[in-house]
Coordinates of C-alpha atoms in Angstrom, one line a residue:
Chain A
X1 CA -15.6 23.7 0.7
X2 CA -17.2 26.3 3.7
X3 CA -14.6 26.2 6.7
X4 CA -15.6 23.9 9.2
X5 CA -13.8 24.2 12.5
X6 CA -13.7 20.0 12.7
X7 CA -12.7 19.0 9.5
X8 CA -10.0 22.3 10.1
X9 CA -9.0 20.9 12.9
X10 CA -8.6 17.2 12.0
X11 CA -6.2 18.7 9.7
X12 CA -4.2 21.0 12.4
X13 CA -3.2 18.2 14.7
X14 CA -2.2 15.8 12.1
X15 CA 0.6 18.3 10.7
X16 CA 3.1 17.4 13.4
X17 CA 3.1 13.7 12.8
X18 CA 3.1 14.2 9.4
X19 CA 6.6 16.2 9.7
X20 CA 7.8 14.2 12.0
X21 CA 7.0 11.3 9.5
X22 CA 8.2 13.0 6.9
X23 CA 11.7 14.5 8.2
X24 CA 12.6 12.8 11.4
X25 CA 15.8 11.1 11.3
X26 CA 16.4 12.0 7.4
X27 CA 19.8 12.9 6.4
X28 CA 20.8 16.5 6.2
X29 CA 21.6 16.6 3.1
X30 CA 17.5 16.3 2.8
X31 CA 16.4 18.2 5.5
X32 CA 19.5 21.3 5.2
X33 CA 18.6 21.4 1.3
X34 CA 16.8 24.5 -0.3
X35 CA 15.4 25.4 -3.7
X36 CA 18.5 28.1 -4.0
X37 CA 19.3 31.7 -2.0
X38 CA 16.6 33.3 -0.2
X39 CA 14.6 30.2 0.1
X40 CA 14.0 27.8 3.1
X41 CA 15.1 24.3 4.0
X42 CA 12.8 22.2 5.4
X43 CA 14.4 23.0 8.6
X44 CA 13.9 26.4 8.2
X45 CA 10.3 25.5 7.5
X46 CA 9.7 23.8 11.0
X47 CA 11.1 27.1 12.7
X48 CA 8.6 29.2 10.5
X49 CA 6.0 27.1 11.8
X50 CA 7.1 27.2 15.5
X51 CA 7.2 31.2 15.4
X52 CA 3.7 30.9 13.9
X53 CA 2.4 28.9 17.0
X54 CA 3.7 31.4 19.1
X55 CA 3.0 34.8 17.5
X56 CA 0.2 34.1 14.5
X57 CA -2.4 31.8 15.0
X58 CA -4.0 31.7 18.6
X59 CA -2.8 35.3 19.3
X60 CA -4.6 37.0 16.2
X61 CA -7.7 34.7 17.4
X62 CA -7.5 36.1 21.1
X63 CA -7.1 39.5 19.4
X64 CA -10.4 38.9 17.4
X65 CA -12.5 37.2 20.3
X66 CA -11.5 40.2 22.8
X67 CA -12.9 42.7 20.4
X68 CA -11.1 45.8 21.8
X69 CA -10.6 49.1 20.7
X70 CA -7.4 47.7 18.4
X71 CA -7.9 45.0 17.2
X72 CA -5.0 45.2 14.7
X73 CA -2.6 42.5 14.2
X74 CA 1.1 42.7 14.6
X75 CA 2.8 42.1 12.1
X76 CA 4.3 38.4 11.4
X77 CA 7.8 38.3 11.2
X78 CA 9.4 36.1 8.6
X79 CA 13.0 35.9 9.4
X80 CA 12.2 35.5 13.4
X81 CA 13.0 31.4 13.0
X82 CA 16.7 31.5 11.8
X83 CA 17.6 33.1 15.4
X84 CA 15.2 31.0 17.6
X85 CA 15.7 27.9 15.8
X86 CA 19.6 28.4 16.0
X87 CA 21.5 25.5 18.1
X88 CA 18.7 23.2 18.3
X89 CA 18.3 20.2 16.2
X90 CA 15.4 19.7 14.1
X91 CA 14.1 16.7 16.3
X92 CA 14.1 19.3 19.0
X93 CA 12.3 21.6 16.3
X94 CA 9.3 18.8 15.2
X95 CA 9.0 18.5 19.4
X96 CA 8.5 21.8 20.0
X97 CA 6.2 22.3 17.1
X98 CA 4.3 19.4 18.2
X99 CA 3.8 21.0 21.8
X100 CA 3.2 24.1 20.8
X101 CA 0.2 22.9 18.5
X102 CA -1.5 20.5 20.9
X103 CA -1.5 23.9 23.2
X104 CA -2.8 25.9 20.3
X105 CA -5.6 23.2 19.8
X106 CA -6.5 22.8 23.5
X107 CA -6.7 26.6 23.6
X108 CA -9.1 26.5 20.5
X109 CA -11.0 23.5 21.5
X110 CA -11.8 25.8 24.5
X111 CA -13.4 28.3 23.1
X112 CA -16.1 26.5 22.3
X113 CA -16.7 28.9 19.5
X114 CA -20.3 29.9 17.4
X115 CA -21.1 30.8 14.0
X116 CA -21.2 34.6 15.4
X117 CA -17.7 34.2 16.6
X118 CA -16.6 33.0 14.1
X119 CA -17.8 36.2 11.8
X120 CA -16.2 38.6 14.3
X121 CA -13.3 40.9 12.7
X122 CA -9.6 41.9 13.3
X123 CA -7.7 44.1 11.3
X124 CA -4.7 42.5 9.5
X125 CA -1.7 45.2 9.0
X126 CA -2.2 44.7 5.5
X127 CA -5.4 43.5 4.2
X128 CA -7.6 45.5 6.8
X129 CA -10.9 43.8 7.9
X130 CA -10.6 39.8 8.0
X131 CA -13.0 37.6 10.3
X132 CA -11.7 34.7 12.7
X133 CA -13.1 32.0 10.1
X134 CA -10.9 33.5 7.3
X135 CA -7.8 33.0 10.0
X136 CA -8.7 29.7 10.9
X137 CA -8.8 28.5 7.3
X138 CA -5.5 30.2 6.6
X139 CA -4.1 28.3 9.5
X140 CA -4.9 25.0 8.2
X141 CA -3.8 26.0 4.5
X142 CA -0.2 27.6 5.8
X143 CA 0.2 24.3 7.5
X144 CA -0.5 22.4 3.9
X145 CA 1.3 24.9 1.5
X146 CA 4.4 24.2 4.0
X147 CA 3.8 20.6 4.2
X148 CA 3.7 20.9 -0.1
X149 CA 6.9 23.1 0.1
X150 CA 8.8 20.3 2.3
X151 CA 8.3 17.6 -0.5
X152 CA 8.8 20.2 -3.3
X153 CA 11.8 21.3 -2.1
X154 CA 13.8 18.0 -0.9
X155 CA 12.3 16.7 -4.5
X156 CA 14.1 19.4 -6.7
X157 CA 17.5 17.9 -4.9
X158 CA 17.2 15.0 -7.5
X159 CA 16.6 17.1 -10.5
X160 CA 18.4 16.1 -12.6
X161 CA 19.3 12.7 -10.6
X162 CA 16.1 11.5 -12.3
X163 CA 17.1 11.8 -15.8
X164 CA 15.0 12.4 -19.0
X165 CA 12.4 11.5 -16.5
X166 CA 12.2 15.2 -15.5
X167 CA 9.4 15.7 -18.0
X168 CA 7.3 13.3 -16.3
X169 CA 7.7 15.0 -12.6
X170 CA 6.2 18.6 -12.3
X171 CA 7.1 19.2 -8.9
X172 CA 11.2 19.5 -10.0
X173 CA 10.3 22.5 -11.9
X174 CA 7.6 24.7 -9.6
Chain B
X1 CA 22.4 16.3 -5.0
X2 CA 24.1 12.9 -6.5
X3 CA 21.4 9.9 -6.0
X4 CA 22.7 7.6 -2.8
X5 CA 20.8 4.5 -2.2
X6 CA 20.6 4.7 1.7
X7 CA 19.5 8.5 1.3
X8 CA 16.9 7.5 -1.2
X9 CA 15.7 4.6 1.0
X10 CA 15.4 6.7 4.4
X11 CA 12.6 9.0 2.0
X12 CA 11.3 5.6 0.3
X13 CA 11.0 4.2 3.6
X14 CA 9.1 7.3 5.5
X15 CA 6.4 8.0 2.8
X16 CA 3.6 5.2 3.7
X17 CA 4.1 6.7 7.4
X18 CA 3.9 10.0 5.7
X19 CA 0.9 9.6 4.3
X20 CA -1.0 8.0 6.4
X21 CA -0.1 10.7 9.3
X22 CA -1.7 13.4 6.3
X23 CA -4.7 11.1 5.6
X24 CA -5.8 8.6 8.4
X25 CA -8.6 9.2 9.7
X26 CA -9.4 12.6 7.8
X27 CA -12.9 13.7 6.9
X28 CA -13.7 12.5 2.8
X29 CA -14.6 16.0 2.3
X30 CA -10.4 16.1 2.3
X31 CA -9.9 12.5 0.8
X32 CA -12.1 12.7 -1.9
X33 CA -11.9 16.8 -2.9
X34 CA -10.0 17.2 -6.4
X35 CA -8.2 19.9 -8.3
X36 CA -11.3 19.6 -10.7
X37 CA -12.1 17.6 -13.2
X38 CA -9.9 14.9 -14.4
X39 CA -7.7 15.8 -11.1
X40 CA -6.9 13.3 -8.6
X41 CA -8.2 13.3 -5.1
X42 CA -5.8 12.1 -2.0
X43 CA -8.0 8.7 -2.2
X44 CA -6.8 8.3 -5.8
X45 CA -3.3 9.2 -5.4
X46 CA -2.9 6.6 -2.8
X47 CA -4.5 4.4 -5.3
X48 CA -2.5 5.4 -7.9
X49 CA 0.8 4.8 -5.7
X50 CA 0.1 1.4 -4.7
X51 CA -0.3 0.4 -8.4
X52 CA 3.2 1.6 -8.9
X53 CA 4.6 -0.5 -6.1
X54 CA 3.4 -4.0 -8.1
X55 CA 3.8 -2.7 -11.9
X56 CA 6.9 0.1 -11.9
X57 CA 9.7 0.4 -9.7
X58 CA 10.8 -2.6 -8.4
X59 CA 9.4 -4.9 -11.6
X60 CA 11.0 -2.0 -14.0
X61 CA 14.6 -2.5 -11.0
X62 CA 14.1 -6.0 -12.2
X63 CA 14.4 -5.7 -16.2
X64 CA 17.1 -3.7 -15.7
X65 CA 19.2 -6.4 -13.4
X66 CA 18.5 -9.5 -15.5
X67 CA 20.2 -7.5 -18.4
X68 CA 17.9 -9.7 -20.5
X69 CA 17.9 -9.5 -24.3
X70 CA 14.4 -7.3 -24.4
X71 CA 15.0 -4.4 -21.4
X72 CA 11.9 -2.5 -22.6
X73 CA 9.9 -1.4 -19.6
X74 CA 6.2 -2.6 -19.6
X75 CA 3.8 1.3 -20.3
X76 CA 2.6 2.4 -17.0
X77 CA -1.5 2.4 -16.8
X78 CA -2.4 5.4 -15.1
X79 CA -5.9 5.1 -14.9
X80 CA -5.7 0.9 -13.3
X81 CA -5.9 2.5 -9.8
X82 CA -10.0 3.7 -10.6
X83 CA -10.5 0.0 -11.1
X84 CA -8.1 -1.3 -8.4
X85 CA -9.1 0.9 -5.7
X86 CA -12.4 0.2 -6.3
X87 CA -14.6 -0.2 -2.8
X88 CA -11.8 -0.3 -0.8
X89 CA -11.3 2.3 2.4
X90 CA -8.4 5.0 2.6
X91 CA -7.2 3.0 5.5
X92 CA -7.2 0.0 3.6
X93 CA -5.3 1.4 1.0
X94 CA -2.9 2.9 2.9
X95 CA -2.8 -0.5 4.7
X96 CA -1.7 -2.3 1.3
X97 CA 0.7 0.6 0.2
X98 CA 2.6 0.5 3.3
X99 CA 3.0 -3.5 2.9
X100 CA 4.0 -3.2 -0.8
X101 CA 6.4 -0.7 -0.5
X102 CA 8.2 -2.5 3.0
X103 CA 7.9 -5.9 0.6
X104 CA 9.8 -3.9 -2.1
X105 CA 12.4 -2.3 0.1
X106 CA 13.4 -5.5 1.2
X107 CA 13.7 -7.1 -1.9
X108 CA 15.9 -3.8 -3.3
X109 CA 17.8 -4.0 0.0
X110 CA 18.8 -7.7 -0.7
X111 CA 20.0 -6.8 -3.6
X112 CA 23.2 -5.4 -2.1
X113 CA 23.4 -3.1 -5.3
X114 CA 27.0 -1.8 -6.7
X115 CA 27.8 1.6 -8.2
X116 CA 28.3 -1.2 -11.3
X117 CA 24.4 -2.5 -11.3
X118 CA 23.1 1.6 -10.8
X119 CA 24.8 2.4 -14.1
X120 CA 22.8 -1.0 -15.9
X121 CA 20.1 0.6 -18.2
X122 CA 16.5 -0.6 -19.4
X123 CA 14.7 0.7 -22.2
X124 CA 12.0 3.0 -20.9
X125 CA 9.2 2.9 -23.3
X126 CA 9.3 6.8 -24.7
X127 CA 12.6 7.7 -23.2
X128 CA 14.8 5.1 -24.8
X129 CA 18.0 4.1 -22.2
X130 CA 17.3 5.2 -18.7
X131 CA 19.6 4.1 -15.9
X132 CA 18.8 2.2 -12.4
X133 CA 20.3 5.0 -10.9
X134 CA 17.9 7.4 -12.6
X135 CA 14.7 4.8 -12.1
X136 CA 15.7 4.6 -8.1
X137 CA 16.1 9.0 -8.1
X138 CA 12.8 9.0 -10.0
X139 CA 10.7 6.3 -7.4
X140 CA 12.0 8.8 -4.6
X141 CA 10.9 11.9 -6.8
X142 CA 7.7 10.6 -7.7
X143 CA 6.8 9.9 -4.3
X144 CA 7.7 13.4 -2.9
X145 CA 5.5 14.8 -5.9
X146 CA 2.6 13.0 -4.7
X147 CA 2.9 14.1 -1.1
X148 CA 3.2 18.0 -2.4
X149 CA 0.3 17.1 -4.5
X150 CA -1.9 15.6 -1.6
X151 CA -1.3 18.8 0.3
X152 CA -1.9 20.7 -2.6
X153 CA -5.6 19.5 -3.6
X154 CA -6.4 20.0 0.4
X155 CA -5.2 23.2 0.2
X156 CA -7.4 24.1 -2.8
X157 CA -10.4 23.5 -1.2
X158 CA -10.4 26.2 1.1
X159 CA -9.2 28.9 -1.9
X160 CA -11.8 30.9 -0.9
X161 CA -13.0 30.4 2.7
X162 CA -9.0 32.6 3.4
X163 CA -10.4 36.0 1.8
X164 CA -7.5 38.0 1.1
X165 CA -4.8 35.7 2.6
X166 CA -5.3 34.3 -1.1
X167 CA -2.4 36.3 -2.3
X168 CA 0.1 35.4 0.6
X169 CA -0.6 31.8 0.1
X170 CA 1.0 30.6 -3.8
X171 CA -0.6 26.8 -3.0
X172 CA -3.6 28.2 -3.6
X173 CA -2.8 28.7 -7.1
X174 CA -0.5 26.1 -8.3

């Protein structure tokens, strides 16, 4: 399937609700819970994607669309949620990420963008050339590999709570 | 984690909602896109979940609790939801799903069960002795799977329209 910025889209601003449906309200033994050290909670997961409204997305897409002399991105960083997400609860997480995405959206909706604009280049930090369509597609399939991770990883807390039935249920041993 | 019927009931509860914030609405280029052949598209998982909410879970719940002379679980058909789901919408089907699974809430939340009644066992057709413990753990599982799996296939169909963000993105090849 091509990228298409409206079917991309319809996916982007339906990844709030579907955390918030997901997660809201859960205990926290569920939502606290991790696949073992080094790896995130879905709480954790939220933060992640909060720090990647504010620093990823719609800022590497400004960086492409201005087309200036640099147009390398900075580089994302991956442990910048545990500090801004500290204190706040993870309502106040799935409200903020909600915000920060309908801005995002508005912002893109905007832009009003072409084909042509579409194929213009930045220069990620580690890959070198990628164009704005590549980014956009990667936006929509972070939000779904995260949305994957947030079932996988609340799943694998019944591992072995399910029984001999573990044979049947993949997802406990990704 | 140890299974705990009201933990297990806040996930049971949320996954209709959950679903239907992924999947309302969406393009069919999402609802219908597979892993591949013999894979199962969003539309079919819903399918597929619904059929599990009349024939598994709560009829299996039911076996167990009678304590009857024959406890053996009825196979599970996993190809009834191509004929069931047959020319009916995604919204309808999330519709029924979401009306099943209150329906069967309510009927495990009258059941007021004891730490006693979660230890009963069934016969589970290839498993031999399973508990209600493990069959409620394994309804909660199962769901979870299927949400990680609808994200999943979505995901897949833009494997190649992210160019090199491929590599940072393990959904992709799951």
């Amino acid at each position: 399937m091509d990228f298409n910025l409206p079917a991309g889209i319809a996916v982007l601003e339906r990844t709030p609700l579907a955390l918030r449906a997901l997660l809201d309200g859960l205990p926290s033994a569920w939502t606290d819970a991790t696949e073992g050290p080094a790896t995130w909670s879905p709480y954790d997961i939220v933060g992640h994607l909060i720090h990647g409204e504010r620093t990823d997305w719609i800022p590497r897409a400004r960086i492409i669309l201005a087309q200036g002399p640099d147009r390398r991105f900075t580089p994302f960083d991956m442990a910048a949620h545990f500090r801004e997400s500290q204190g706040k609860s993870l309502a106040a997480l799935l409200d903020e990420f909600a915000a920060l995405r309908a801005d995002g959206l508005a912002e893109l909706a905007g832009w009003h963008l072409t084909d042509a604009q579409l194929a213009l280049e930045g220069e990620h930090p580690e890959f070198g050339p990628v164009t704005l369509r590549q980014l956009l597609a990667t936006w929509v399939v972070h939000d779904l590999g995260h949305v994957a991770q947030v079932s996988r990883v609340m799943a694998k807390q019944h591992r072995e709570a399910v029984g001999p039935w573990r044979a049947y249920l993949p997802v406990l041993d990704r």
